[in-house]
PDB file of C-alpha atoms and ligand atoms in Angstrom:
ATOM      1  CA  MET Q   1      58.988 -30.212  72.986  1.00 63.00           C
ATOM      2  CA  GLN Q   2      60.927 -30.783  70.169  1.00 72.00           C
ATOM      3  CA  SER Q   3      60.330 -34.234  70.343  1.00 88.00           C
ATOM      4  CA  PHE Q   4      56.387 -33.788  70.635  1.00 91.00           C
ATOM      5  CA  TRP Q   5      56.843 -31.428  67.526  1.00 91.00           C
ATOM      6  CA  TYR Q   6      59.287 -33.412  66.005  1.00 92.00           C
ATOM      7  CA  ARG Q   7      56.488 -36.463  66.676  1.00 92.00           C
ATOM      8  CA  PHE Q   8      54.145 -34.661  65.759  1.00 93.00           C
ATOM      9  CA  LYS Q   9      55.169 -33.537  62.365  1.00 92.00           C
ATOM     10  CA  ALA Q  10      56.352 -37.315  61.518  1.00 92.00           C
ATOM     11  CA  GLY Q  11      52.724 -38.791  62.229  1.00 92.00           C
ATOM     12  CA  VAL Q  12      51.468 -35.632  59.763  1.00 89.00           C
ATOM     13  CA  GLN Q  13      53.792 -36.870  56.918  1.00 90.00           C
ATOM     14  CA  ARG Q  14      52.879 -40.547  58.090  1.00 91.00           C
ATOM     15  CA  PHE Q  15      49.370 -39.571  57.277  1.00 90.00           C
ATOM     16  CA  MET Q  16      49.926 -38.455  54.090  1.00 89.00           C
ATOM     17  CA  GLN Q  17      51.977 -40.550  52.775  1.00 90.00           C
ATOM     18  CA  GLY Q  18      50.556 -42.030  49.178  1.00 91.00           C
ATOM     19  CA  ARG Q  19      47.781 -39.616  49.674  1.00 93.00           C
ATOM     20  CA  TYR Q  20      47.486 -37.042  47.072  1.00 93.00           C
ATOM     21  CA  GLY Q  21      48.051 -33.472  48.834  1.00 92.00           C
ATOM     22  CA  ALA Q  22      47.226 -30.058  47.463  1.00 91.00           C
ATOM     23  CA  ASP Q  23      46.971 -28.848  44.250  1.00 94.00           C
ATOM     24  CA  GLN Q  24      45.525 -25.806  41.859  1.00 95.00           C
ATOM     25  CA  LEU Q  25      41.926 -26.910  42.028  1.00 96.00           C
ATOM     26  CA  GLY Q  26      42.248 -27.851  45.788  1.00 95.00           C
ATOM     27  CA  LEU Q  27      43.643 -24.207  46.386  1.00 95.00           C
ATOM     28  CA  PHE Q  28      40.712 -23.345  44.012  1.00 95.00           C
ATOM     29  CA  MET Q  29      37.810 -24.789  46.620  1.00 96.00           C
ATOM     30  CA  ILE Q  30      39.247 -23.963  49.203  1.00 95.00           C
ATOM     31  CA  TRP Q  31      39.028 -20.320  48.140  1.00 95.00           C
ATOM     32  CA  ALA Q  32      36.145 -20.695  46.799  1.00 94.00           C
ATOM     33  CA  ALA Q  33      34.639 -22.218  50.324  1.00 95.00           C
ATOM     34  CA  VAL Q  34      35.808 -19.088  52.072  1.00 95.00           C
ATOM     35  CA  ILE Q  35      34.365 -16.729  49.349  1.00 93.00           C
ATOM     36  CA  LEU Q  36      31.010 -18.457  49.721  1.00 92.00           C
ATOM     37  CA  SER Q  37      31.217 -18.280  53.263  1.00 90.00           C
ATOM     38  CA  LEU Q  38      32.037 -14.891  53.191  1.00 90.00           C
ATOM     39  CA  ALA Q  39      29.037 -14.069  50.938  1.00 87.00           C
ATOM     40  CA  GLY Q  40      27.051 -16.705  52.703  1.00 85.00           C
ATOM     41  CA  ALA Q  41      27.626 -14.320  56.385  1.00 84.00           C
ATOM     42  CA  PHE Q  42      26.685 -10.930  53.717  1.00 82.00           C
ATOM     43  CA  ALA Q  43      23.766 -12.651  52.453  1.00 78.00           C
ATOM     44  CA  SER Q  44      21.751 -13.719  56.410  1.00 72.00           C
ATOM     45  CA  GLY Q  45      22.201 -10.265  57.651  1.00 71.00           C
ATOM     46  CA  MET Q  46      19.699  -9.512  54.739  1.00 69.00           C
ATOM     47  CA  GLY Q  47      17.261 -12.748  55.522  1.00 64.00           C
ATOM     48  CA  ALA Q  48      18.661 -15.180  52.526  1.00 63.00           C
ATOM     49  CA  THR Q  49      18.723 -18.256  52.414  1.00 68.00           C
ATOM     50  CA  PRO Q  50      21.261 -20.758  54.047  1.00 80.00           C
ATOM     51  CA  VAL Q  51      22.685 -22.056  50.295  1.00 86.00           C
ATOM     52  CA  PHE Q  52      26.517 -19.896  50.555  1.00 87.00           C
ATOM     53  CA  SER Q  53      27.480 -21.886  53.523  1.00 85.00           C
ATOM     54  CA  LEU Q  54      25.810 -25.530  52.517  1.00 89.00           C
ATOM     55  CA  LEU Q  55      27.765 -24.635  49.566  1.00 92.00           C
ATOM     56  CA  SER Q  56      30.530 -23.120  51.455  1.00 93.00           C
ATOM     57  CA  THR Q  57      30.694 -26.623  53.165  1.00 93.00           C
ATOM     58  CA  ALA Q  58      30.250 -29.170  50.507  1.00 95.00           C
ATOM     59  CA  SER Q  59      33.440 -27.025  48.777  1.00 95.00           C
ATOM     60  CA  TRP Q  60      35.508 -27.259  51.864  1.00 95.00           C
ATOM     61  CA  ALA Q  61      34.531 -31.037  52.299  1.00 96.00           C
ATOM     62  CA  TRP Q  62      35.531 -31.591  48.507  1.00 95.00           C
ATOM     63  CA  ALA Q  63      38.897 -30.270  48.931  1.00 95.00           C
ATOM     64  CA  VAL Q  64      39.662 -32.168  51.862  1.00 95.00           C
ATOM     65  CA  TRP Q  65      38.520 -35.023  50.480  1.00 95.00           C
ATOM     66  CA  ARG Q  66      40.753 -34.544  47.725  1.00 95.00           C
ATOM     67  CA  LEU Q  67      43.920 -33.997  49.645  1.00 94.00           C
ATOM     68  CA  LEU Q  68      43.450 -37.311  51.750  1.00 94.00           C
ATOM     69  CA  SER Q  69      42.659 -39.086  48.817  1.00 95.00           C
ATOM     70  CA  ARG Q  70      44.902 -42.017  47.552  1.00 94.00           C
ATOM     71  CA  ASN Q  71      43.271 -41.947  43.914  1.00 95.00           C
ATOM     72  CA  LYS Q  72      46.467 -39.864  42.693  1.00 94.00           C
ATOM     73  CA  ALA Q  73      46.259 -40.711  39.081  1.00 95.00           C
ATOM     74  CA  ARG Q  74      42.262 -39.313  39.591  1.00 95.00           C
ATOM     75  CA  ARG Q  75      42.856 -36.567  41.293  1.00 96.00           C
ATOM     76  CA  CYS Q  76      45.649 -35.611  38.750  1.00 96.00           C
ATOM     77  CA  ALA Q  77      43.070 -35.836  35.581  1.00 97.00           C
ATOM     78  CA  GLU Q  78      40.242 -33.766  37.698  1.00 96.00           C
ATOM     79  CA  ASN Q  79      43.290 -31.343  38.637  1.00 97.00           C
ATOM     80  CA  GLN Q  80      44.313 -30.985  34.594  1.00 96.00           C
ATOM     81  CA  TRP Q  81      40.559 -31.041  33.419  1.00 97.00           C
ATOM     82  CA  PHE Q  82      40.322 -27.749  36.017  1.00 96.00           C
ATOM     83  CA  MET Q  83      43.979 -25.866  34.422  1.00 96.00           C
ATOM     84  CA  ALA Q  84      42.362 -26.662  30.675  1.00 94.00           C
ATOM     85  CA  HIS Q  85      38.965 -24.788  31.792  1.00 95.00           C
ATOM     86  CA  TRP Q  86      40.422 -22.330  34.371  1.00 93.00           C
ATOM     87  CA  ALA Q  87      42.394 -20.649  31.069  1.00 91.00           C
ATOM     88  CA  LYS Q  88      39.853 -20.820  29.122  1.00 92.00           C
ATOM     89  CA  VAL Q  89      37.648 -18.567  32.064  1.00 92.00           C
ATOM     90  CA  LYS Q  90      41.192 -16.510  33.156  1.00 91.00           C
ATOM     91  CA  THR Q  91      41.937 -15.188  30.088  1.00 90.00           C
ATOM     92  CA  PRO Q  92      39.040 -13.616  28.523  1.00 89.00           C
ATOM     93  CA  VAL Q  93      38.063 -12.535  32.282  1.00 91.00           C
ATOM     94  CA  MET Q  94      41.872 -10.711  32.774  1.00 93.00           C
ATOM     95  CA  GLN Q  95      41.207  -9.189  29.415  1.00 91.00           C
ATOM     96  CA  ALA Q  96      38.250  -7.184  30.394  1.00 92.00           C
ATOM     97  CA  VAL Q  97      39.764  -6.252  33.451  1.00 95.00           C
ATOM     98  CA  THR Q  98      42.463  -4.466  31.071  1.00 94.00           C
ATOM     99  CA  ARG Q  99      39.845  -3.144  28.489  1.00 94.00           C
ATOM    100  CA  PHE Q 100      37.923  -1.340  31.784  1.00 95.00           C
ATOM    101  CA  LYS Q 101      40.942  -0.153  33.523  1.00 96.00           C
ATOM    102  CA  ASN Q 102      42.801   1.391  30.265  1.00 96.00           C
ATOM    103  CA  ARG Q 103      38.775   2.898  29.218  1.00 95.00           C
ATOM    104  CA  LYS Q 104      40.208   6.299  29.626  1.00 96.00           C
ATOM    105  CA  LYS Q 105      43.329   5.597  27.527  1.00 96.00           C
ATOM    106  CA  TYR Q 106      42.346   3.662  24.825  1.00 96.00           C
ATOM    107  CA  VAL Q 107      39.636   3.105  22.448  1.00 95.00           C
ATOM    108  CA  TYR Q 108      38.415  -0.904  22.139  1.00 94.00           C
ATOM    109  CA  PHE Q 109      37.192  -2.315  18.541  1.00 94.00           C
ATOM    110  CA  SER Q 110      37.029  -5.536  16.764  1.00 94.00           C
ATOM    111  CA  CYS Q 111      38.799  -6.162  13.509  1.00 95.00           C
ATOM    112  CA  PRO Q 112      35.678  -6.128  11.037  1.00 94.00           C
ATOM    113  CA  GLN Q 113      37.080  -8.847   9.176  1.00 95.00           C
ATOM    114  CA  CYS Q 114      38.698 -11.160  11.611  1.00 96.00           C
ATOM    115  CA  HIS Q 115      36.838  -9.891  14.851  1.00 93.00           C
ATOM    116  CA  MET Q 116      40.362 -10.083  16.458  1.00 93.00           C
ATOM    117  CA  LYS Q 117      40.487  -7.016  19.354  1.00 91.00           C
ATOM    118  CA  LEU Q 118      42.299  -3.781  18.381  1.00 93.00           C
ATOM    119  CA  ARG Q 119      42.893  -0.755  20.573  1.00 95.00           C
ATOM    120  CA  LEU Q 120      43.879   2.890  19.516  1.00 95.00           C
ATOM    121  CA  PRO Q 121      44.901   5.221  21.844  1.00 95.00           C
ATOM    122  CA  ARG Q 122      41.976   7.941  22.430  1.00 95.00           C
ATOM    123  CA  GLY Q 123      41.616  11.493  20.909  1.00 94.00           C
ATOM    124  CA  VAL Q 124      44.792   9.859  17.602  1.00 93.00           C
ATOM    125  CA  GLY Q 125      41.322  11.153  15.396  1.00 94.00           C
ATOM    126  CA  LYS Q 126      40.765   9.204  11.938  1.00 95.00           C
ATOM    127  CA  VAL Q 127      43.314   7.194  11.150  1.00 95.00           C
ATOM    128  CA  THR Q 128      43.894   3.763   8.718  1.00 96.00           C
ATOM    129  CA  VAL Q 129      44.047   0.886  11.378  1.00 95.00           C
ATOM    130  CA  LYS Q 130      45.951  -2.189   9.787  1.00 95.00           C
ATOM    131  CA  CYS Q 131      44.292  -5.493  11.530  1.00 95.00           C
ATOM    132  CA  SER Q 132      47.410  -7.580  13.718  1.00 92.00           C
ATOM    133  CA  LYS Q 133      45.942 -10.873  12.520  1.00 94.00           C
ATOM    134  CA  CYS Q 134      44.560 -10.933   9.140  1.00 97.00           C
ATOM    135  CA  GLY Q 135      46.298  -7.632   7.785  1.00 95.00           C
ATOM    136  CA  HIS Q 136      42.783  -5.766   6.577  1.00 96.00           C
ATOM    137  CA  SER Q 137      42.609  -2.124   6.130  1.00 96.00           C
ATOM    138  CA  PHE Q 138      40.078   0.083   7.386  1.00 95.00           C
ATOM    139  CA  GLU Q 139      39.348   3.735   8.945  1.00 95.00           C
ATOM    140  CA  LYS Q 140      38.875   4.271  12.617  1.00 94.00           C
ATOM    141  CA  LYS Q 141      38.154   7.007  14.804  1.00 92.00           C
ATOM    142  CA  ALA Q 142      39.591   7.452  17.756  1.00 88.00           C
TER     143      ALA Q 142
HETATM  144 ZN1  LIG G 201      41.860  -8.906  10.939  1.00 97.27          ZN
END
């Protein structure tokens, strides 16, 4: 049995030799495929079109195709492009989630001069706020 697994593993290794493999974009595509197929299962219960399962299959196919690709430089460039854009999407989303979680503890507002996002503990009353970015002072009630 052990020799079977050994040969199996060696075979997989030989097959993957020179191929690109997994990266963040690949993992993202697989997650997207799983979420899309769940959404598809949910939507089909309501008589929706098979668009979700089509997208899910496409996402899977693309992830596997990238995994097995031999053009490493191209796949690496795709992943870098993805990482740069993902950071831009992820940061504001995470900030919005934090603000929503703390909505009972803090009042959130923007600096009138530079639009920097600021916060005050709720119930603090009328205070003078000094912006941490541009130094602008203004009165705010919280
Ligand atoms: Zn400011």
